[in-house]
PDB file of C-alpha atoms in Angstrom:
ATOM      1  CA  UNK A   1     137.941  43.883 -55.876  1.00  0.00           C
ATOM      2  CA  UNK A   2     135.140  43.166 -58.802  1.00  0.00           C
ATOM      3  CA  UNK A   3     133.371  41.566 -55.547  1.00  0.00           C
ATOM      4  CA  UNK A   4     134.193  44.878 -53.565  1.00  0.00           C
ATOM      5  CA  UNK A   5     132.762  47.011 -56.712  1.00  0.00           C
ATOM      6  CA  UNK A   6     129.704  45.034 -56.747  1.00  0.00           C
ATOM      7  CA  UNK A   7     128.677  45.429 -53.082  1.00  0.00           C
ATOM      8  CA  UNK A   8     129.618  49.272 -52.897  1.00  0.00           C
ATOM      9  CA  UNK A   9     128.592  50.022 -56.396  1.00  0.00           C
ATOM     10  CA  UNK A  10     125.231  49.681 -57.778  1.00  0.00           C
ATOM     11  CA  UNK A  11     123.830  46.292 -57.297  1.00  0.00           C
ATOM     12  CA  UNK A  12     123.904  43.512 -59.771  1.00  0.00           C
ATOM     13  CA  UNK A  13     120.346  43.285 -61.185  1.00  0.00           C
ATOM     14  CA  UNK A  14     118.642  40.055 -62.770  1.00  0.00           C
ATOM     15  CA  UNK A  15     116.864  40.605 -66.356  1.00  0.00           C
ATOM     16  CA  UNK A  16     114.528  37.804 -64.954  1.00  0.00           C
ATOM     17  CA  UNK A  17     113.998  38.910 -61.742  1.00  0.00           C
ATOM     18  CA  UNK A  18     113.454  42.999 -62.403  1.00  0.00           C
ATOM     19  CA  UNK A  19     115.306  45.594 -59.553  1.00  0.00           C
ATOM     20  CA  UNK A  20     116.212  44.210 -55.930  1.00  0.00           C
ATOM     21  CA  UNK A  21     112.960  46.403 -54.963  1.00  0.00           C
ATOM     22  CA  UNK A  22     110.697  44.767 -57.462  1.00  0.00           C
ATOM     23  CA  UNK A  23     111.808  40.993 -56.059  1.00  0.00           C
ATOM     24  CA  UNK A  24     110.209  41.619 -52.836  1.00  0.00           C
ATOM     25  CA  UNK A  25     107.329  42.956 -53.866  1.00  0.00           C
ATOM     26  CA  UNK A  26     106.776  39.650 -56.675  1.00  0.00           C
ATOM     27  CA  UNK A  27     107.587  37.352 -53.500  1.00  0.00           C
ATOM     28  CA  UNK A  28     105.170  38.606 -51.691  1.00  0.00           C
ATOM     29  CA  UNK A  29     102.507  38.253 -54.774  1.00  0.00           C
ATOM     30  CA  UNK A  30     103.357  34.236 -54.960  1.00  0.00           C
ATOM     31  CA  UNK A  31     103.377  34.706 -51.431  1.00  0.00           C
ATOM     32  CA  UNK A  32      99.322  35.585 -51.722  1.00  0.00           C
ATOM     33  CA  UNK A  33      98.991  33.532 -54.835  1.00  0.00           C
ATOM     34  CA  UNK A  34     100.007  30.224 -52.738  1.00  0.00           C
ATOM     35  CA  UNK A  35      98.188  31.764 -49.388  1.00  0.00           C
ATOM     36  CA  UNK A  36      94.682  31.733 -51.466  1.00  0.00           C
ATOM     37  CA  UNK A  37      94.885  28.693 -53.370  1.00  0.00           C
ATOM     38  CA  UNK A  38      95.946  26.388 -49.617  1.00  0.00           C
ATOM     39  CA  UNK A  39      92.776  28.191 -48.061  1.00  0.00           C
ATOM     40  CA  UNK A  40      90.557  27.644 -51.180  1.00  0.00           C
ATOM     41  CA  UNK A  41      92.114  23.981 -51.081  1.00  0.00           C
ATOM     42  CA  UNK A  42      91.606  23.199 -47.167  1.00  0.00           C
ATOM     43  CA  UNK A  43      88.145  24.656 -47.403  1.00  0.00           C
ATOM     44  CA  UNK A  44      87.588  22.377 -50.395  1.00  0.00           C
ATOM     45  CA  UNK A  45      88.876  19.290 -48.754  1.00  0.00           C
ATOM     46  CA  UNK A  46      87.466  19.847 -45.221  1.00  0.00           C
ATOM     47  CA  UNK A  47      83.678  20.129 -46.775  1.00  0.00           C
ATOM     48  CA  UNK A  48      83.880  17.553 -48.682  1.00  0.00           C
ATOM     49  CA  UNK A  49      85.408  15.442 -45.362  1.00  0.00           C
ATOM     50  CA  UNK A  50      82.638  16.904 -43.931  1.00  0.00           C
ATOM     51  CA  UNK A  51      80.242  15.893 -46.713  1.00  0.00           C
ATOM     52  CA  UNK A  52      81.380  11.967 -47.422  1.00  0.00           C
ATOM     53  CA  UNK A  53      81.387  11.912 -43.188  1.00  0.00           C
ATOM     54  CA  UNK A  54      78.418  13.071 -42.006  1.00  0.00           C
ATOM     55  CA  UNK A  55      75.394  13.389 -45.306  1.00  0.00           C
ATOM     56  CA  UNK A  56      76.816  10.842 -47.856  1.00  0.00           C
ATOM     57  CA  UNK A  57      73.898   7.945 -47.845  1.00  0.00           C
ATOM     58  CA  UNK A  58      71.442  10.462 -45.985  1.00  0.00           C
ATOM     59  CA  UNK A  59      68.816  12.837 -46.843  1.00  0.00           C
ATOM     60  CA  UNK A  60      69.792  16.043 -47.858  1.00  0.00           C
ATOM     61  CA  UNK A  61      70.008  19.244 -45.599  1.00  0.00           C
ATOM     62  CA  UNK A  62      67.609  21.606 -46.498  1.00  0.00           C
ATOM     63  CA  UNK A  63      69.154  25.257 -46.203  1.00  0.00           C
ATOM     64  CA  UNK A  64      67.028  27.950 -48.027  1.00  0.00           C
ATOM     65  CA  UNK A  65      63.912  25.845 -48.675  1.00  0.00           C
ATOM     66  CA  UNK A  66      62.882  25.729 -52.304  1.00  0.00           C
ATOM     67  CA  UNK A  67      65.960  27.416 -53.279  1.00  0.00           C
ATOM     68  CA  UNK A  68      69.424  25.411 -51.779  1.00  0.00           C
ATOM     69  CA  UNK A  69      69.954  22.173 -50.196  1.00  0.00           C
ATOM     70  CA  UNK A  70      73.201  20.491 -49.121  1.00  0.00           C
ATOM     71  CA  UNK A  71      73.025  16.685 -51.256  1.00  0.00           C
ATOM     72  CA  UNK A  72      75.490  14.463 -51.219  1.00  0.00           C
ATOM     73  CA  UNK A  73      76.693  13.201 -54.613  1.00  0.00           C
ATOM     74  CA  UNK A  74      79.661  11.615 -56.804  1.00  0.00           C
ATOM     75  CA  UNK A  75      80.755  13.172 -60.200  1.00  0.00           C
ATOM     76  CA  UNK A  76      82.743  11.273 -62.427  1.00  0.00           C
ATOM     77  CA  UNK A  77      82.470  13.847 -65.012  1.00  0.00           C
ATOM     78  CA  UNK A  78      82.759  17.776 -65.597  1.00  0.00           C
ATOM     79  CA  UNK A  79      80.514  20.401 -64.392  1.00  0.00           C
ATOM     80  CA  UNK A  80      76.577  19.611 -65.074  1.00  0.00           C
ATOM     81  CA  UNK A  81      77.597  15.932 -65.111  1.00  0.00           C
ATOM     82  CA  UNK A  82      78.695  15.887 -68.455  1.00  0.00           C
ATOM     83  CA  UNK A  83      81.650  13.649 -70.200  1.00  0.00           C
ATOM     84  CA  UNK A  84      81.677  10.947 -67.788  1.00  0.00           C
ATOM     85  CA  UNK A  85      83.584   8.593 -69.920  1.00  0.00           C
ATOM     86  CA  UNK A  86      86.135  11.511 -70.111  1.00  0.00           C
ATOM     87  CA  UNK A  87      87.370  11.663 -66.060  1.00  0.00           C
ATOM     88  CA  UNK A  88      91.084  10.540 -67.016  1.00  0.00           C
ATOM     89  CA  UNK A  89      91.185  13.319 -69.484  1.00  0.00           C
ATOM     90  CA  UNK A  90      89.670  15.843 -66.821  1.00  0.00           C
ATOM     91  CA  UNK A  91      92.563  14.535 -64.271  1.00  0.00           C
ATOM     92  CA  UNK A  92      95.175  15.735 -66.936  1.00  0.00           C
ATOM     93  CA  UNK A  93      93.451  18.956 -67.558  1.00  0.00           C
ATOM     94  CA  UNK A  94      93.512  20.042 -64.149  1.00  0.00           C
ATOM     95  CA  UNK A  95      97.493  18.781 -64.081  1.00  0.00           C
ATOM     96  CA  UNK A  96      97.699  20.743 -67.204  1.00  0.00           C
ATOM     97  CA  UNK A  97      96.261  23.935 -65.402  1.00  0.00           C
ATOM     98  CA  UNK A  98      98.456  23.753 -61.941  1.00  0.00           C
ATOM     99  CA  UNK A  99     101.628  23.423 -63.879  1.00  0.00           C
ATOM    100  CA  UNK A 100     100.609  26.502 -66.117  1.00  0.00           C
ATOM    101  CA  UNK A 101      99.926  28.460 -62.838  1.00  0.00           C
ATOM    102  CA  UNK A 102     103.172  27.273 -60.683  1.00  0.00           C
ATOM    103  CA  UNK A 103     104.854  28.902 -64.014  1.00  0.00           C
ATOM    104  CA  UNK A 104     103.360  31.983 -64.747  1.00  0.00           C
ATOM    105  CA  UNK A 105     103.902  32.650 -60.579  1.00  0.00           C
ATOM    106  CA  UNK A 106     107.654  33.181 -61.300  1.00  0.00           C
ATOM    107  CA  UNK A 107     106.356  36.184 -63.276  1.00  0.00           C
ATOM    108  CA  UNK A 108     103.701  37.216 -61.388  1.00  0.00           C
ATOM    109  CA  UNK A 109     103.462  41.089 -59.740  1.00  0.00           C
ATOM    110  CA  UNK A 110     100.039  41.938 -59.610  1.00  0.00           C
ATOM    111  CA  UNK A 111      98.295  41.336 -56.803  1.00  0.00           C
ATOM    112  CA  UNK A 112      94.440  40.876 -58.489  1.00  0.00           C
ATOM    113  CA  UNK A 113      95.799  38.029 -60.799  1.00  0.00           C
ATOM    114  CA  UNK A 114      97.736  36.467 -57.332  1.00  0.00           C
ATOM    115  CA  UNK A 115      94.288  35.856 -56.056  1.00  0.00           C
ATOM    116  CA  UNK A 116      92.808  34.955 -59.101  1.00  0.00           C
ATOM    117  CA  UNK A 117      94.978  32.453 -59.655  1.00  0.00           C
ATOM    118  CA  UNK A 118      95.397  31.441 -56.103  1.00  0.00           C
ATOM    119  CA  UNK A 119      92.223  30.373 -56.498  1.00  0.00           C
ATOM    120  CA  UNK A 120      92.266  28.310 -59.762  1.00  0.00           C
ATOM    121  CA  UNK A 121      95.204  26.690 -58.071  1.00  0.00           C
ATOM    122  CA  UNK A 122      93.148  26.153 -55.073  1.00  0.00           C
ATOM    123  CA  UNK A 123      89.557  24.588 -56.606  1.00  0.00           C
ATOM    124  CA  UNK A 124      92.037  22.656 -59.377  1.00  0.00           C
ATOM    125  CA  UNK A 125      94.261  20.769 -56.653  1.00  0.00           C
ATOM    126  CA  UNK A 126      90.437  20.448 -54.507  1.00  0.00           C
ATOM    127  CA  UNK A 127      89.040  18.066 -57.701  1.00  0.00           C
ATOM    128  CA  UNK A 128      92.205  17.296 -58.090  1.00  0.00           C
ATOM    129  CA  UNK A 129      92.855  15.517 -54.918  1.00  0.00           C
ATOM    130  CA  UNK A 130      89.098  13.776 -56.143  1.00  0.00           C
ATOM    131  CA  UNK A 131      90.301  12.409 -59.359  1.00  0.00           C
ATOM    132  CA  UNK A 132      93.042  10.859 -57.846  1.00  0.00           C
ATOM    133  CA  UNK A 133      92.191   9.636 -54.429  1.00  0.00           C
ATOM    134  CA  UNK A 134      88.042   8.826 -54.812  1.00  0.00           C
ATOM    135  CA  UNK A 135      86.824   5.504 -55.793  1.00  0.00           C
ATOM    136  CA  UNK A 136      86.467   4.022 -58.649  1.00  0.00           C
ATOM    137  CA  UNK A 137      90.736   4.560 -58.578  1.00  0.00           C
ATOM    138  CA  UNK A 138      93.442   6.325 -59.316  1.00  0.00           C
ATOM    139  CA  UNK A 139      92.740   8.957 -61.726  1.00  0.00           C
ATOM    140  CA  UNK A 140      89.348   8.135 -62.452  1.00  0.00           C
ATOM    141  CA  UNK A 141      87.678   9.009 -59.296  1.00  0.00           C
ATOM    142  CA  UNK A 142      84.494  10.603 -58.785  1.00  0.00           C
ATOM    143  CA  UNK A 143      84.283  14.284 -57.517  1.00  0.00           C
ATOM    144  CA  UNK A 144      82.227  14.915 -54.353  1.00  0.00           C
ATOM    145  CA  UNK A 145      79.624  17.391 -54.813  1.00  0.00           C
ATOM    146  CA  UNK A 146      77.021  18.860 -52.511  1.00  0.00           C
ATOM    147  CA  UNK A 147      75.607  22.530 -53.027  1.00  0.00           C
ATOM    148  CA  UNK A 148      72.538  22.313 -54.969  1.00  0.00           C
ATOM    149  CA  UNK A 149      70.575  25.101 -55.769  1.00  0.00           C
ATOM    150  CA  UNK A 150      67.394  24.613 -57.036  1.00  0.00           C
ATOM    151  CA  UNK A 151      67.191  24.302 -60.911  1.00  0.00           C
ATOM    152  CA  UNK A 152      70.972  23.992 -61.259  1.00  0.00           C
ATOM    153  CA  UNK A 153      73.633  21.374 -61.460  1.00  0.00           C
ATOM    154  CA  UNK A 154      75.213  20.237 -57.845  1.00  0.00           C
ATOM    155  CA  UNK A 155      78.596  21.611 -57.400  1.00  0.00           C
ATOM    156  CA  UNK A 156      81.362  22.204 -54.515  1.00  0.00           C
ATOM    157  CA  UNK A 157      83.533  24.619 -52.991  1.00  0.00           C
ATOM    158  CA  UNK A 158      86.615  23.712 -55.691  1.00  0.00           C
ATOM    159  CA  UNK A 159      84.320  24.483 -58.626  1.00  0.00           C
ATOM    160  CA  UNK A 160      83.198  28.031 -56.689  1.00  0.00           C
ATOM    161  CA  UNK A 161      86.560  28.301 -56.317  1.00  0.00           C
ATOM    162  CA  UNK A 162      87.580  28.444 -59.776  1.00  0.00           C
ATOM    163  CA  UNK A 163      84.244  29.808 -61.165  1.00  0.00           C
ATOM    164  CA  UNK A 164      85.451  32.932 -58.787  1.00  0.00           C
ATOM    165  CA  UNK A 165      88.919  33.253 -60.081  1.00  0.00           C
ATOM    166  CA  UNK A 166      88.056  32.406 -63.760  1.00  0.00           C
ATOM    167  CA  UNK A 167      85.418  35.390 -63.232  1.00  0.00           C
ATOM    168  CA  UNK A 168      88.303  37.899 -61.361  1.00  0.00           C
ATOM    169  CA  UNK A 169      90.468  36.722 -64.317  1.00  0.00           C
ATOM    170  CA  UNK A 170      88.053  38.477 -67.298  1.00  0.00           C
ATOM    171  CA  UNK A 171      87.386  41.347 -65.521  1.00  0.00           C
ATOM    172  CA  UNK A 172      91.357  42.030 -64.884  1.00  0.00           C
ATOM    173  CA  UNK A 173      91.504  41.052 -68.692  1.00  0.00           C
ATOM    174  CA  UNK A 174      89.416  43.685 -69.632  1.00  0.00           C
ATOM    175  CA  UNK A 175      90.759  46.516 -67.435  1.00  0.00           C
ATOM    176  CA  UNK A 176      94.120  45.303 -69.534  1.00  0.00           C
ATOM    177  CA  UNK A 177      95.816  44.444 -66.143  1.00  0.00           C
ATOM    178  CA  UNK A 178      98.390  41.872 -66.878  1.00  0.00           C
ATOM    179  CA  UNK A 179     100.014  39.709 -63.921  1.00  0.00           C
ATOM    180  CA  UNK A 180     103.113  41.252 -64.640  1.00  0.00           C
ATOM    181  CA  UNK A 181     101.668  44.148 -63.199  1.00  0.00           C
ATOM    182  CA  UNK A 182     101.386  46.215 -66.287  1.00  0.00           C
ATOM    183  CA  UNK A 183      98.413  47.891 -67.446  1.00  0.00           C
ATOM    184  CA  UNK A 184      97.299  48.316 -71.286  1.00  0.00           C
ATOM    185  CA  UNK A 185      94.817  50.777 -72.364  1.00  0.00           C
ATOM    186  CA  UNK A 186      92.827  50.147 -75.692  1.00  0.00           C
TER     187      UNK A 186
END
C-alpha cells in the first residue's frame, strides 16, 4: 500500500537531488560540463599530437609576422616556465583540480558554471596527460607548448581553456552566480 501511495501521491523528494523537475536540469548541466571538457581536451590533445609530429625539431611557423608564430617547446614547469623543478607538484595540483571539479559537478545547476568548469577540467586533463605520458617520465613529463605570441610566454590550448574558464569563474563570482544556480545580490 505504501508503494501505491508513493506512485500515486506526491513524488519522493531527495534532499540532495532536489525536486524531480530539477534533476534532469542538473543532469543536463553535468552533460554540458562533460561535453565542454571533452571538446577542450580533444582539441588540446589533437593539436599537441600535430605539433609533435609536424613542428617539433623544425623551424617555427609564422602566423602573423612579428606578432604570432607556432613554435614547439617542452615545458617542465608551470606558466612562463616557472618552477621547472616542481613538475610532480604541478601533477598533484592538476589531479586535485580535477577531483574538486568532479565533486562539484554533483551540485551543478548553472550552465555558465558548467561551461567554466568544463574548460578548467578539459585544460587540466590536457596538461595532466602530458605530465603523465610524456618524457622524461611518469608524473614528470614536460607539457607541449606551441602558441608563441610576440613578447609573451609560449602556451597551448589547455592553458587557454584554463585561463578562459578561470576568467569566466571570476565574472560569474562578481555577478553573484553560484554553481548551484542561486544568485546573490550584495
